[in-house]
Amino acid sequence: MKIILLGAPGAGKGTQAEVISRVKNIPTISTGNIIREALKSGTELGLKAKEYMEAGKLVPDELVIGIIRERLAQQDCQNGFILDGFPRTIPQAEALERMGVEIDKVIEIYVDDEVITRRMSGRRVCPGCGASYHLEYKAPKKEGVCDNCGDTLVQRQDDQPETVRERLKVYHEQTAPLKSYYAAKGKLFVVEGQEEVADTTRLTLEALEA
Ligand code: AMP
Protein backbone atom coordinates (compact mmCIF):
# COMPACT_ATOMS: atom_id res chain seq x y z
CA MET A 1 0.00 0.00 0.00
CA LYS A 2 1.31 3.45 -0.95
CA ILE A 3 -0.02 6.17 1.28
CA ILE A 4 0.44 9.90 1.53
CA LEU A 5 -0.25 11.69 4.82
CA LEU A 6 -1.31 15.25 4.24
CA GLY A 7 -1.91 17.91 6.87
CA ALA A 8 -0.51 21.07 8.40
CA PRO A 9 2.74 20.93 10.36
CA GLY A 10 1.88 19.81 13.88
CA ALA A 11 -1.36 18.05 12.86
CA GLY A 12 0.07 14.73 14.07
CA LYS A 13 1.10 13.09 10.79
CA GLY A 14 4.27 11.64 12.30
CA THR A 15 2.38 10.03 15.17
CA GLN A 16 -0.19 8.43 12.85
CA ALA A 17 2.55 7.36 10.44
CA GLU A 18 4.20 5.37 13.26
CA VAL A 19 0.99 3.41 13.87
CA ILE A 20 0.23 2.72 10.19
CA SER A 21 3.83 1.67 9.69
CA ARG A 22 3.46 -0.94 12.46
CA VAL A 23 0.02 -2.16 11.39
CA LYS A 24 0.80 -2.41 7.67
CA ASN A 25 4.46 -3.28 8.07
CA ILE A 26 5.66 -0.65 5.63
CA PRO A 27 8.27 2.08 6.19
CA THR A 28 7.55 5.76 6.79
CA ILE A 29 9.48 8.17 4.65
CA SER A 30 9.63 11.60 6.27
CA THR A 31 11.46 14.23 4.23
CA GLY A 32 11.56 16.46 7.35
CA ASN A 33 13.41 13.73 9.30
CA ILE A 34 15.80 13.04 6.42
CA ILE A 35 16.63 16.75 6.17
CA ARG A 36 17.05 17.12 9.96
CA GLU A 37 19.46 14.15 9.96
CA ALA A 38 21.43 15.74 7.11
CA LEU A 39 21.59 18.99 9.06
CA LYS A 40 22.88 17.22 12.15
CA SER A 41 25.59 15.37 10.25
CA GLY A 42 26.52 18.48 8.25
CA THR A 43 26.18 16.94 4.77
CA GLU A 44 25.82 19.05 1.64
CA LEU A 45 22.07 18.46 1.63
CA GLY A 46 21.89 19.70 5.21
CA LEU A 47 23.83 22.85 4.38
CA LYS A 48 21.59 23.61 1.40
CA ALA A 49 18.39 23.06 3.40
CA LYS A 50 19.37 24.80 6.65
CA GLU A 51 18.35 28.37 5.84
CA TYR A 52 14.96 27.42 4.42
CA MET A 53 14.10 25.06 7.22
CA GLU A 54 15.02 27.44 10.00
CA ALA A 55 12.92 30.20 8.42
CA GLY A 56 9.90 27.89 8.17
CA LYS A 57 10.06 27.90 4.35
CA LEU A 58 9.96 24.95 1.99
CA VAL A 59 13.25 23.55 0.75
CA PRO A 60 13.46 23.80 -3.10
CA ASP A 61 11.52 21.11 -4.98
CA GLU A 62 14.60 19.67 -6.80
CA LEU A 63 16.30 18.90 -3.48
CA VAL A 64 13.38 17.01 -1.92
CA ILE A 65 12.43 15.27 -5.16
CA GLY A 66 16.02 13.97 -5.33
CA ILE A 67 15.78 12.71 -1.72
CA ILE A 68 12.51 10.88 -2.45
CA ARG A 69 13.73 9.34 -5.71
CA GLU A 70 16.73 7.83 -3.92
CA ARG A 71 14.76 6.69 -0.90
CA LEU A 72 11.92 5.01 -2.84
CA ALA A 73 14.43 3.03 -4.89
CA GLN A 74 15.53 1.17 -1.77
CA GLN A 75 14.51 -2.41 -1.17
CA ASP A 76 12.30 -1.80 1.89
CA CYS A 77 9.91 0.34 -0.19
CA GLN A 78 9.02 -2.46 -2.62
CA ASN A 79 5.82 -3.48 -0.77
CA GLY A 80 4.63 0.03 -0.10
CA PHE A 81 5.38 3.02 2.11
CA ILE A 82 3.92 6.02 3.90
CA LEU A 83 4.97 9.45 2.79
CA ASP A 84 4.96 11.91 5.69
CA GLY A 85 5.65 15.49 4.60
CA PHE A 86 5.96 14.78 0.87
CA PRO A 87 4.64 15.94 -1.56
CA ARG A 88 4.22 19.49 -0.27
CA THR A 89 3.74 21.26 -3.62
CA ILE A 90 1.95 20.41 -6.87
CA PRO A 91 5.28 20.09 -8.77
CA GLN A 92 6.42 17.53 -6.15
CA ALA A 93 3.20 15.53 -6.67
CA GLU A 94 3.72 15.64 -10.43
CA ALA A 95 7.33 14.49 -10.03
CA LEU A 96 6.09 11.53 -7.98
CA GLU A 97 3.76 10.55 -10.81
CA ARG A 98 6.54 10.88 -13.36
CA MET A 99 8.57 8.44 -11.25
CA GLY A 100 5.76 5.95 -11.94
CA VAL A 101 4.57 5.87 -8.33
CA GLU A 102 0.88 4.93 -8.10
CA ILE A 103 -0.52 6.23 -4.80
CA ASP A 104 -3.43 4.25 -3.28
CA LYS A 105 -4.69 6.71 -0.68
CA VAL A 106 -4.09 10.22 0.54
CA ILE A 107 -5.16 10.80 4.13
CA GLU A 108 -5.48 14.35 5.31
CA ILE A 109 -5.30 14.87 9.06
CA TYR A 110 -7.24 18.05 9.63
CA VAL A 111 -6.55 20.19 12.67
CA ASP A 112 -7.53 23.82 13.15
CA ASP A 113 -4.69 26.39 12.91
CA GLU A 114 -5.41 27.71 16.39
CA VAL A 115 -5.07 24.24 17.94
CA ILE A 116 -1.87 23.66 15.99
CA THR A 117 -0.33 26.92 17.19
CA ARG A 118 -1.08 25.96 20.80
CA ARG A 119 0.32 22.46 20.34
CA MET A 120 3.52 23.58 18.69
CA SER A 121 4.29 26.45 21.04
CA GLY A 122 4.29 23.99 23.96
CA ARG A 123 6.57 21.45 22.33
CA ARG A 124 10.06 20.99 23.84
CA VAL A 125 12.79 18.62 22.75
CA CYS A 126 15.92 17.22 24.34
CA PRO A 127 19.04 18.09 22.31
CA GLY A 128 20.83 15.17 23.98
CA CYS A 129 18.62 12.13 23.35
CA GLY A 130 15.91 13.53 21.06
CA ALA A 131 13.02 12.86 23.49
CA SER A 132 9.99 15.03 22.92
CA TYR A 133 7.81 16.75 25.55
CA HIS A 134 4.88 19.12 25.76
CA LEU A 135 4.33 21.73 28.47
CA GLU A 136 0.57 20.96 28.62
CA TYR A 137 0.16 17.36 27.45
CA LYS A 138 3.42 15.61 28.32
CA ALA A 139 5.41 17.67 30.80
CA PRO A 140 8.81 16.46 32.04
CA LYS A 141 8.97 15.49 35.74
CA LYS A 142 11.26 18.44 36.47
CA GLU A 143 10.59 21.66 34.55
CA GLY A 144 12.98 22.19 31.64
CA VAL A 145 14.91 18.96 32.26
CA CYS A 146 14.86 15.74 30.22
CA ASP A 147 13.48 12.73 32.19
CA ASN A 148 15.75 10.35 30.25
CA CYS A 149 19.14 12.00 30.25
CA GLY A 150 18.94 15.16 32.40
CA ASP A 151 19.81 17.53 29.55
CA THR A 152 18.20 21.00 29.38
CA LEU A 153 15.14 20.98 27.10
CA VAL A 154 14.94 23.43 24.20
CA GLN A 155 12.36 24.67 21.73
CA ARG A 156 13.06 23.70 18.10
CA GLN A 157 13.93 26.78 16.06
CA ASP A 158 11.05 26.02 13.70
CA ASP A 159 8.60 25.70 16.63
CA GLN A 160 9.12 29.35 17.65
CA PRO A 161 5.76 31.17 17.35
CA GLU A 162 6.74 33.39 14.41
CA THR A 163 8.18 30.41 12.51
CA VAL A 164 5.02 28.37 13.22
CA ARG A 165 2.94 31.20 11.74
CA GLU A 166 5.16 31.17 8.65
CA ARG A 167 4.96 27.37 8.32
CA LEU A 168 1.15 27.50 8.49
CA LYS A 169 1.07 30.26 5.85
CA VAL A 170 3.33 28.19 3.59
CA TYR A 171 1.08 25.17 4.18
CA HIS A 172 -2.09 27.01 3.14
CA GLU A 173 -0.46 28.61 0.11
CA GLN A 174 1.63 25.78 -1.28
CA THR A 175 0.53 22.46 0.21
CA ALA A 176 -3.25 22.77 0.70
CA PRO A 177 -3.84 22.86 -3.11
CA LEU A 178 -2.81 19.18 -3.07
CA LYS A 179 -6.15 18.42 -1.41
CA SER A 180 -8.16 19.22 -4.54
CA TYR A 181 -5.42 17.68 -6.69
CA TYR A 182 -5.91 14.28 -5.01
CA ALA A 183 -9.67 14.72 -4.42
CA ALA A 184 -10.07 15.05 -8.20
CA LYS A 185 -8.40 11.64 -8.53
CA GLY A 186 -10.80 10.19 -5.92
CA LYS A 187 -7.92 9.44 -3.53
CA LEU A 188 -8.46 11.93 -0.71
CA PHE A 189 -9.82 10.85 2.69
CA VAL A 190 -10.14 13.43 5.46
CA VAL A 191 -9.65 12.52 9.12
CA GLU A 192 -10.52 15.10 11.77
CA GLY A 193 -7.68 15.21 14.29
CA GLN A 194 -9.11 14.52 17.76
CA GLU A 195 -8.14 15.67 21.24
CA GLU A 196 -7.02 12.10 22.10
CA VAL A 197 -4.33 10.59 19.86
CA ALA A 198 -5.95 7.13 20.12
CA ASP A 199 -9.20 8.48 18.65
CA THR A 200 -7.39 10.01 15.67
CA THR A 201 -5.61 6.69 15.17
CA ARG A 202 -8.90 4.77 15.11
CA LEU A 203 -10.31 7.16 12.48
CA THR A 204 -7.10 6.98 10.42
CA LEU A 205 -7.14 3.17 10.39
CA GLU A 206 -10.83 3.23 9.41
CA ALA A 207 -10.01 5.58 6.52
CA LEU A 208 -7.32 3.16 5.36
CA GLU A 209 -9.81 0.29 5.20
CA ALA A 210 -12.55 2.38 3.54
P1 AMP B 1 8.45 18.56 8.79
O1 AMP B 1 9.20 17.89 9.87
O2 AMP B 1 7.77 17.61 7.82
O3 AMP B 1 7.48 19.62 9.29
O4 AMP B 1 9.52 19.34 7.89
C1 AMP B 1 10.34 20.34 8.45
C2 AMP B 1 10.90 21.26 7.37
O5 AMP B 1 11.63 20.50 6.39
C3 AMP B 1 9.86 22.01 6.55
O6 AMP B 1 9.39 23.18 7.20
C4 AMP B 1 10.64 22.32 5.28
O7 AMP B 1 11.57 23.36 5.49
C5 AMP B 1 11.45 21.03 5.09
N1 AMP B 1 10.70 20.03 4.28
C6 AMP B 1 10.28 18.79 4.67
N2 AMP B 1 9.63 18.16 3.68
C7 AMP B 1 9.62 19.02 2.62
C8 AMP B 1 9.08 18.96 1.31
N3 AMP B 1 8.42 17.88 0.87
N4 AMP B 1 9.28 20.04 0.49
C9 AMP B 1 9.95 21.12 0.92
N5 AMP B 1 10.47 21.25 2.14
C10 AMP B 1 10.31 20.22 3.00
PDB file of C-alpha atoms and ligand atoms in Angstrom:
ATOM      1  CA  MET A   1       0.000   0.000   0.000  1.00  0.00           C
ATOM      2  CA  LYS A   2       1.312   3.451  -0.955  1.00  0.00           C
ATOM      3  CA  ILE A   3      -0.024   6.168   1.281  1.00  0.00           C
ATOM      4  CA  ILE A   4       0.436   9.904   1.527  1.00  0.00           C
ATOM      5  CA  LEU A   5      -0.255  11.687   4.822  1.00  0.00           C
ATOM      6  CA  LEU A   6      -1.309  15.249   4.237  1.00  0.00           C
ATOM      7  CA  GLY A   7      -1.908  17.911   6.870  1.00  0.00           C
ATOM      8  CA  ALA A   8      -0.510  21.068   8.399  1.00  0.00           C
ATOM      9  CA  PRO A   9       2.742  20.931  10.357  1.00  0.00           C
ATOM     10  CA  GLY A  10       1.883  19.810  13.884  1.00  0.00           C
ATOM     11  CA  ALA A  11      -1.357  18.050  12.860  1.00  0.00           C
ATOM     12  CA  GLY A  12       0.072  14.734  14.074  1.00  0.00           C
ATOM     13  CA  LYS A  13       1.102  13.092  10.787  1.00  0.00           C
ATOM     14  CA  GLY A  14       4.269  11.644  12.298  1.00  0.00           C
ATOM     15  CA  THR A  15       2.375  10.029  15.172  1.00  0.00           C
ATOM     16  CA  GLN A  16      -0.190   8.426  12.846  1.00  0.00           C
ATOM     17  CA  ALA A  17       2.554   7.360  10.436  1.00  0.00           C
ATOM     18  CA  GLU A  18       4.199   5.370  13.263  1.00  0.00           C
ATOM     19  CA  VAL A  19       0.990   3.413  13.866  1.00  0.00           C
ATOM     20  CA  ILE A  20       0.228   2.724  10.191  1.00  0.00           C
ATOM     21  CA  SER A  21       3.827   1.671   9.691  1.00  0.00           C
ATOM     22  CA  ARG A  22       3.464  -0.938  12.456  1.00  0.00           C
ATOM     23  CA  VAL A  23       0.018  -2.157  11.394  1.00  0.00           C
ATOM     24  CA  LYS A  24       0.799  -2.408   7.666  1.00  0.00           C
ATOM     25  CA  ASN A  25       4.459  -3.280   8.072  1.00  0.00           C
ATOM     26  CA  ILE A  26       5.660  -0.647   5.627  1.00  0.00           C
ATOM     27  CA  PRO A  27       8.272   2.079   6.194  1.00  0.00           C
ATOM     28  CA  THR A  28       7.551   5.763   6.791  1.00  0.00           C
ATOM     29  CA  ILE A  29       9.479   8.173   4.648  1.00  0.00           C
ATOM     30  CA  SER A  30       9.628  11.599   6.265  1.00  0.00           C
ATOM     31  CA  THR A  31      11.461  14.231   4.232  1.00  0.00           C
ATOM     32  CA  GLY A  32      11.559  16.455   7.350  1.00  0.00           C
ATOM     33  CA  ASN A  33      13.415  13.730   9.304  1.00  0.00           C
ATOM     34  CA  ILE A  34      15.803  13.043   6.421  1.00  0.00           C
ATOM     35  CA  ILE A  35      16.631  16.753   6.172  1.00  0.00           C
ATOM     36  CA  ARG A  36      17.050  17.120   9.960  1.00  0.00           C
ATOM     37  CA  GLU A  37      19.463  14.148   9.963  1.00  0.00           C
ATOM     38  CA  ALA A  38      21.427  15.737   7.108  1.00  0.00           C
ATOM     39  CA  LEU A  39      21.587  18.994   9.056  1.00  0.00           C
ATOM     40  CA  LYS A  40      22.884  17.217  12.147  1.00  0.00           C
ATOM     41  CA  SER A  41      25.585  15.365  10.253  1.00  0.00           C
ATOM     42  CA  GLY A  42      26.518  18.476   8.247  1.00  0.00           C
ATOM     43  CA  THR A  43      26.181  16.936   4.767  1.00  0.00           C
ATOM     44  CA  GLU A  44      25.820  19.052   1.640  1.00  0.00           C
ATOM     45  CA  LEU A  45      22.066  18.462   1.626  1.00  0.00           C
ATOM     46  CA  GLY A  46      21.891  19.705   5.215  1.00  0.00           C
ATOM     47  CA  LEU A  47      23.832  22.850   4.385  1.00  0.00           C
ATOM     48  CA  LYS A  48      21.594  23.605   1.404  1.00  0.00           C
ATOM     49  CA  ALA A  49      18.390  23.057   3.398  1.00  0.00           C
ATOM     50  CA  LYS A  50      19.371  24.802   6.654  1.00  0.00           C
ATOM     51  CA  GLU A  51      18.350  28.371   5.844  1.00  0.00           C
ATOM     52  CA  TYR A  52      14.960  27.421   4.424  1.00  0.00           C
ATOM     53  CA  MET A  53      14.104  25.062   7.219  1.00  0.00           C
ATOM     54  CA  GLU A  54      15.023  27.442  10.002  1.00  0.00           C
ATOM     55  CA  ALA A  55      12.923  30.201   8.418  1.00  0.00           C
ATOM     56  CA  GLY A  56       9.898  27.887   8.168  1.00  0.00           C
ATOM     57  CA  LYS A  57      10.062  27.899   4.347  1.00  0.00           C
ATOM     58  CA  LEU A  58       9.963  24.950   1.993  1.00  0.00           C
ATOM     59  CA  VAL A  59      13.250  23.546   0.748  1.00  0.00           C
ATOM     60  CA  PRO A  60      13.458  23.798  -3.097  1.00  0.00           C
ATOM     61  CA  ASP A  61      11.520  21.108  -4.976  1.00  0.00           C
ATOM     62  CA  GLU A  62      14.597  19.671  -6.796  1.00  0.00           C
ATOM     63  CA  LEU A  63      16.295  18.903  -3.484  1.00  0.00           C
ATOM     64  CA  VAL A  64      13.382  17.008  -1.918  1.00  0.00           C
ATOM     65  CA  ILE A  65      12.429  15.273  -5.159  1.00  0.00           C
ATOM     66  CA  GLY A  66      16.016  13.966  -5.326  1.00  0.00           C
ATOM     67  CA  ILE A  67      15.776  12.713  -1.724  1.00  0.00           C
ATOM     68  CA  ILE A  68      12.507  10.878  -2.452  1.00  0.00           C
ATOM     69  CA  ARG A  69      13.728   9.344  -5.710  1.00  0.00           C
ATOM     70  CA  GLU A  70      16.733   7.831  -3.925  1.00  0.00           C
ATOM     71  CA  ARG A  71      14.764   6.689  -0.904  1.00  0.00           C
ATOM     72  CA  LEU A  72      11.923   5.012  -2.836  1.00  0.00           C
ATOM     73  CA  ALA A  73      14.435   3.034  -4.887  1.00  0.00           C
ATOM     74  CA  GLN A  74      15.529   1.168  -1.768  1.00  0.00           C
ATOM     75  CA  GLN A  75      14.512  -2.415  -1.173  1.00  0.00           C
ATOM     76  CA  ASP A  76      12.295  -1.804   1.892  1.00  0.00           C
ATOM     77  CA  CYS A  77       9.911   0.340  -0.195  1.00  0.00           C
ATOM     78  CA  GLN A  78       9.018  -2.458  -2.620  1.00  0.00           C
ATOM     79  CA  ASN A  79       5.823  -3.479  -0.766  1.00  0.00           C
ATOM     80  CA  GLY A  80       4.631   0.033  -0.097  1.00  0.00           C
ATOM     81  CA  PHE A  81       5.379   3.025   2.108  1.00  0.00           C
ATOM     82  CA  ILE A  82       3.916   6.015   3.902  1.00  0.00           C
ATOM     83  CA  LEU A  83       4.974   9.450   2.788  1.00  0.00           C
ATOM     84  CA  ASP A  84       4.958  11.911   5.686  1.00  0.00           C
ATOM     85  CA  GLY A  85       5.652  15.492   4.596  1.00  0.00           C
ATOM     86  CA  PHE A  86       5.963  14.778   0.873  1.00  0.00           C
ATOM     87  CA  PRO A  87       4.640  15.945  -1.560  1.00  0.00           C
ATOM     88  CA  ARG A  88       4.217  19.493  -0.273  1.00  0.00           C
ATOM     89  CA  THR A  89       3.735  21.262  -3.618  1.00  0.00           C
ATOM     90  CA  ILE A  90       1.947  20.411  -6.875  1.00  0.00           C
ATOM     91  CA  PRO A  91       5.277  20.088  -8.775  1.00  0.00           C
ATOM     92  CA  GLN A  92       6.416  17.530  -6.146  1.00  0.00           C
ATOM     93  CA  ALA A  93       3.203  15.529  -6.668  1.00  0.00           C
ATOM     94  CA  GLU A  94       3.721  15.641 -10.433  1.00  0.00           C
ATOM     95  CA  ALA A  95       7.326  14.495 -10.035  1.00  0.00           C
ATOM     96  CA  LEU A  96       6.095  11.533  -7.981  1.00  0.00           C
ATOM     97  CA  GLU A  97       3.758  10.552 -10.813  1.00  0.00           C
ATOM     98  CA  ARG A  98       6.540  10.883 -13.357  1.00  0.00           C
ATOM     99  CA  MET A  99       8.573   8.435 -11.254  1.00  0.00           C
ATOM    100  CA  GLY A 100       5.757   5.950 -11.939  1.00  0.00           C
ATOM    101  CA  VAL A 101       4.571   5.868  -8.329  1.00  0.00           C
ATOM    102  CA  GLU A 102       0.880   4.925  -8.099  1.00  0.00           C
ATOM    103  CA  ILE A 103      -0.522   6.233  -4.798  1.00  0.00           C
ATOM    104  CA  ASP A 104      -3.429   4.249  -3.284  1.00  0.00           C
ATOM    105  CA  LYS A 105      -4.688   6.708  -0.680  1.00  0.00           C
ATOM    106  CA  VAL A 106      -4.089  10.224   0.539  1.00  0.00           C
ATOM    107  CA  ILE A 107      -5.157  10.800   4.127  1.00  0.00           C
ATOM    108  CA  GLU A 108      -5.485  14.353   5.310  1.00  0.00           C
ATOM    109  CA  ILE A 109      -5.296  14.870   9.055  1.00  0.00           C
ATOM    110  CA  TYR A 110      -7.236  18.046   9.635  1.00  0.00           C
ATOM    111  CA  VAL A 111      -6.550  20.192  12.675  1.00  0.00           C
ATOM    112  CA  ASP A 112      -7.526  23.819  13.150  1.00  0.00           C
ATOM    113  CA  ASP A 113      -4.688  26.394  12.911  1.00  0.00           C
ATOM    114  CA  GLU A 114      -5.406  27.712  16.392  1.00  0.00           C
ATOM    115  CA  VAL A 115      -5.070  24.243  17.944  1.00  0.00           C
ATOM    116  CA  ILE A 116      -1.868  23.662  15.986  1.00  0.00           C
ATOM    117  CA  THR A 117      -0.331  26.918  17.185  1.00  0.00           C
ATOM    118  CA  ARG A 118      -1.076  25.962  20.799  1.00  0.00           C
ATOM    119  CA  ARG A 119       0.316  22.458  20.342  1.00  0.00           C
ATOM    120  CA  MET A 120       3.523  23.584  18.690  1.00  0.00           C
ATOM    121  CA  SER A 121       4.289  26.452  21.044  1.00  0.00           C
ATOM    122  CA  GLY A 122       4.286  23.993  23.961  1.00  0.00           C
ATOM    123  CA  ARG A 123       6.569  21.445  22.329  1.00  0.00           C
ATOM    124  CA  ARG A 124      10.055  20.989  23.836  1.00  0.00           C
ATOM    125  CA  VAL A 125      12.791  18.618  22.748  1.00  0.00           C
ATOM    126  CA  CYS A 126      15.919  17.223  24.342  1.00  0.00           C
ATOM    127  CA  PRO A 127      19.041  18.085  22.310  1.00  0.00           C
ATOM    128  CA  GLY A 128      20.830  15.169  23.984  1.00  0.00           C
ATOM    129  CA  CYS A 129      18.621  12.134  23.348  1.00  0.00           C
ATOM    130  CA  GLY A 130      15.912  13.532  21.058  1.00  0.00           C
ATOM    131  CA  ALA A 131      13.025  12.857  23.488  1.00  0.00           C
ATOM    132  CA  SER A 132       9.992  15.031  22.918  1.00  0.00           C
ATOM    133  CA  TYR A 133       7.814  16.750  25.552  1.00  0.00           C
ATOM    134  CA  HIS A 134       4.876  19.116  25.756  1.00  0.00           C
ATOM    135  CA  LEU A 135       4.325  21.734  28.469  1.00  0.00           C
ATOM    136  CA  GLU A 136       0.569  20.957  28.619  1.00  0.00           C
ATOM    137  CA  TYR A 137       0.160  17.357  27.451  1.00  0.00           C
ATOM    138  CA  LYS A 138       3.418  15.614  28.316  1.00  0.00           C
ATOM    139  CA  ALA A 139       5.413  17.671  30.803  1.00  0.00           C
ATOM    140  CA  PRO A 140       8.810  16.456  32.044  1.00  0.00           C
ATOM    141  CA  LYS A 141       8.969  15.493  35.739  1.00  0.00           C
ATOM    142  CA  LYS A 142      11.256  18.444  36.467  1.00  0.00           C
ATOM    143  CA  GLU A 143      10.590  21.660  34.549  1.00  0.00           C
ATOM    144  CA  GLY A 144      12.984  22.190  31.643  1.00  0.00           C
ATOM    145  CA  VAL A 145      14.915  18.963  32.259  1.00  0.00           C
ATOM    146  CA  CYS A 146      14.863  15.737  30.224  1.00  0.00           C
ATOM    147  CA  ASP A 147      13.482  12.732  32.186  1.00  0.00           C
ATOM    148  CA  ASN A 148      15.749  10.349  30.255  1.00  0.00           C
ATOM    149  CA  CYS A 149      19.140  12.004  30.248  1.00  0.00           C
ATOM    150  CA  GLY A 150      18.944  15.160  32.395  1.00  0.00           C
ATOM    151  CA  ASP A 151      19.813  17.527  29.548  1.00  0.00           C
ATOM    152  CA  THR A 152      18.201  20.995  29.375  1.00  0.00           C
ATOM    153  CA  LEU A 153      15.141  20.982  27.102  1.00  0.00           C
ATOM    154  CA  VAL A 154      14.940  23.427  24.195  1.00  0.00           C
ATOM    155  CA  GLN A 155      12.361  24.672  21.735  1.00  0.00           C
ATOM    156  CA  ARG A 156      13.065  23.699  18.103  1.00  0.00           C
ATOM    157  CA  GLN A 157      13.933  26.780  16.056  1.00  0.00           C
ATOM    158  CA  ASP A 158      11.052  26.024  13.696  1.00  0.00           C
ATOM    159  CA  ASP A 159       8.598  25.701  16.632  1.00  0.00           C
ATOM    160  CA  GLN A 160       9.123  29.348  17.653  1.00  0.00           C
ATOM    161  CA  PRO A 161       5.759  31.174  17.354  1.00  0.00           C
ATOM    162  CA  GLU A 162       6.739  33.387  14.409  1.00  0.00           C
ATOM    163  CA  THR A 163       8.179  30.413  12.512  1.00  0.00           C
ATOM    164  CA  VAL A 164       5.024  28.367  13.223  1.00  0.00           C
ATOM    165  CA  ARG A 165       2.940  31.195  11.745  1.00  0.00           C
ATOM    166  CA  GLU A 166       5.164  31.172   8.650  1.00  0.00           C
ATOM    167  CA  ARG A 167       4.958  27.374   8.321  1.00  0.00           C
ATOM    168  CA  LEU A 168       1.149  27.501   8.488  1.00  0.00           C
ATOM    169  CA  LYS A 169       1.072  30.259   5.854  1.00  0.00           C
ATOM    170  CA  VAL A 170       3.328  28.187   3.589  1.00  0.00           C
ATOM    171  CA  TYR A 171       1.077  25.169   4.184  1.00  0.00           C
ATOM    172  CA  HIS A 172      -2.085  27.009   3.143  1.00  0.00           C
ATOM    173  CA  GLU A 173      -0.464  28.605   0.111  1.00  0.00           C
ATOM    174  CA  GLN A 174       1.632  25.783  -1.282  1.00  0.00           C
ATOM    175  CA  THR A 175       0.529  22.460   0.208  1.00  0.00           C
ATOM    176  CA  ALA A 176      -3.248  22.775   0.705  1.00  0.00           C
ATOM    177  CA  PRO A 177      -3.842  22.858  -3.114  1.00  0.00           C
ATOM    178  CA  LEU A 178      -2.811  19.183  -3.070  1.00  0.00           C
ATOM    179  CA  LYS A 179      -6.151  18.416  -1.412  1.00  0.00           C
ATOM    180  CA  SER A 180      -8.156  19.222  -4.540  1.00  0.00           C
ATOM    181  CA  TYR A 181      -5.421  17.677  -6.693  1.00  0.00           C
ATOM    182  CA  TYR A 182      -5.914  14.277  -5.005  1.00  0.00           C
ATOM    183  CA  ALA A 183      -9.671  14.721  -4.424  1.00  0.00           C
ATOM    184  CA  ALA A 184     -10.073  15.047  -8.204  1.00  0.00           C
ATOM    185  CA  LYS A 185      -8.399  11.639  -8.531  1.00  0.00           C
ATOM    186  CA  GLY A 186     -10.796  10.185  -5.925  1.00  0.00           C
ATOM    187  CA  LYS A 187      -7.919   9.444  -3.533  1.00  0.00           C
ATOM    188  CA  LEU A 188      -8.464  11.927  -0.711  1.00  0.00           C
ATOM    189  CA  PHE A 189      -9.819  10.852   2.694  1.00  0.00           C
ATOM    190  CA  VAL A 190     -10.143  13.429   5.459  1.00  0.00           C
ATOM    191  CA  VAL A 191      -9.654  12.518   9.120  1.00  0.00           C
ATOM    192  CA  GLU A 192     -10.518  15.103  11.772  1.00  0.00           C
ATOM    193  CA  GLY A 193      -7.680  15.213  14.288  1.00  0.00           C
ATOM    194  CA  GLN A 194      -9.112  14.519  17.759  1.00  0.00           C
ATOM    195  CA  GLU A 195      -8.138  15.669  21.242  1.00  0.00           C
ATOM    196  CA  GLU A 196      -7.019  12.099  22.096  1.00  0.00           C
ATOM    197  CA  VAL A 197      -4.333  10.586  19.862  1.00  0.00           C
ATOM    198  CA  ALA A 198      -5.950   7.128  20.116  1.00  0.00           C
ATOM    199  CA  ASP A 199      -9.200   8.484  18.649  1.00  0.00           C
ATOM    200  CA  THR A 200      -7.388  10.009  15.671  1.00  0.00           C
ATOM    201  CA  THR A 201      -5.611   6.689  15.171  1.00  0.00           C
ATOM    202  CA  ARG A 202      -8.900   4.773  15.107  1.00  0.00           C
ATOM    203  CA  LEU A 203     -10.310   7.155  12.475  1.00  0.00           C
ATOM    204  CA  THR A 204      -7.101   6.982  10.423  1.00  0.00           C
ATOM    205  CA  LEU A 205      -7.138   3.173  10.388  1.00  0.00           C
ATOM    206  CA  GLU A 206     -10.833   3.233   9.415  1.00  0.00           C
ATOM    207  CA  ALA A 207     -10.015   5.576   6.518  1.00  0.00           C
ATOM    208  CA  LEU A 208      -7.316   3.160   5.361  1.00  0.00           C
ATOM    209  CA  GLU A 209      -9.810   0.287   5.196  1.00  0.00           C
ATOM    210  CA  ALA A 210     -12.554   2.383   3.545  1.00  0.00           C
TER     211      ALA A 210
HETATM  212  P1  AMP B   1       8.448  18.565   8.792  1.00  0.00           P
HETATM  213  O1  AMP B   1       9.204  17.888   9.873  1.00  0.00           O
HETATM  214  O2  AMP B   1       7.773  17.615   7.825  1.00  0.00           O
HETATM  215  O3  AMP B   1       7.482  19.617   9.294  1.00  0.00           O
HETATM  216  O4  AMP B   1       9.518  19.339   7.888  1.00  0.00           O
HETATM  217  C1  AMP B   1      10.341  20.343   8.454  1.00  0.00           C
HETATM  218  C2  AMP B   1      10.895  21.257   7.374  1.00  0.00           C
HETATM  219  O5  AMP B   1      11.631  20.497   6.389  1.00  0.00           O
HETATM  220  C3  AMP B   1       9.855  22.007   6.547  1.00  0.00           C
HETATM  221  O6  AMP B   1       9.390  23.185   7.204  1.00  0.00           O
HETATM  222  C4  AMP B   1      10.640  22.318   5.285  1.00  0.00           C
HETATM  223  O7  AMP B   1      11.574  23.361   5.485  1.00  0.00           O
HETATM  224  C5  AMP B   1      11.453  21.028   5.089  1.00  0.00           C
HETATM  225  N1  AMP B   1      10.696  20.034   4.282  1.00  0.00           N
HETATM  226  C6  AMP B   1      10.283  18.795   4.671  1.00  0.00           C
HETATM  227  N2  AMP B   1       9.630  18.162   3.679  1.00  0.00           N
HETATM  228  C7  AMP B   1       9.622  19.016   2.621  1.00  0.00           C
HETATM  229  C8  AMP B   1       9.078  18.957   1.306  1.00  0.00           C
HETATM  230  N3  AMP B   1       8.415  17.885   0.869  1.00  0.00           N
HETATM  231  N4  AMP B   1       9.279  20.036   0.493  1.00  0.00           N
HETATM  232  C9  AMP B   1       9.950  21.123   0.916  1.00  0.00           C
HETATM  233  N5  AMP B   1      10.467  21.253   2.137  1.00  0.00           N
HETATM  234  C10 AMP B   1      10.309  20.224   3.003  1.00  0.00           C
END
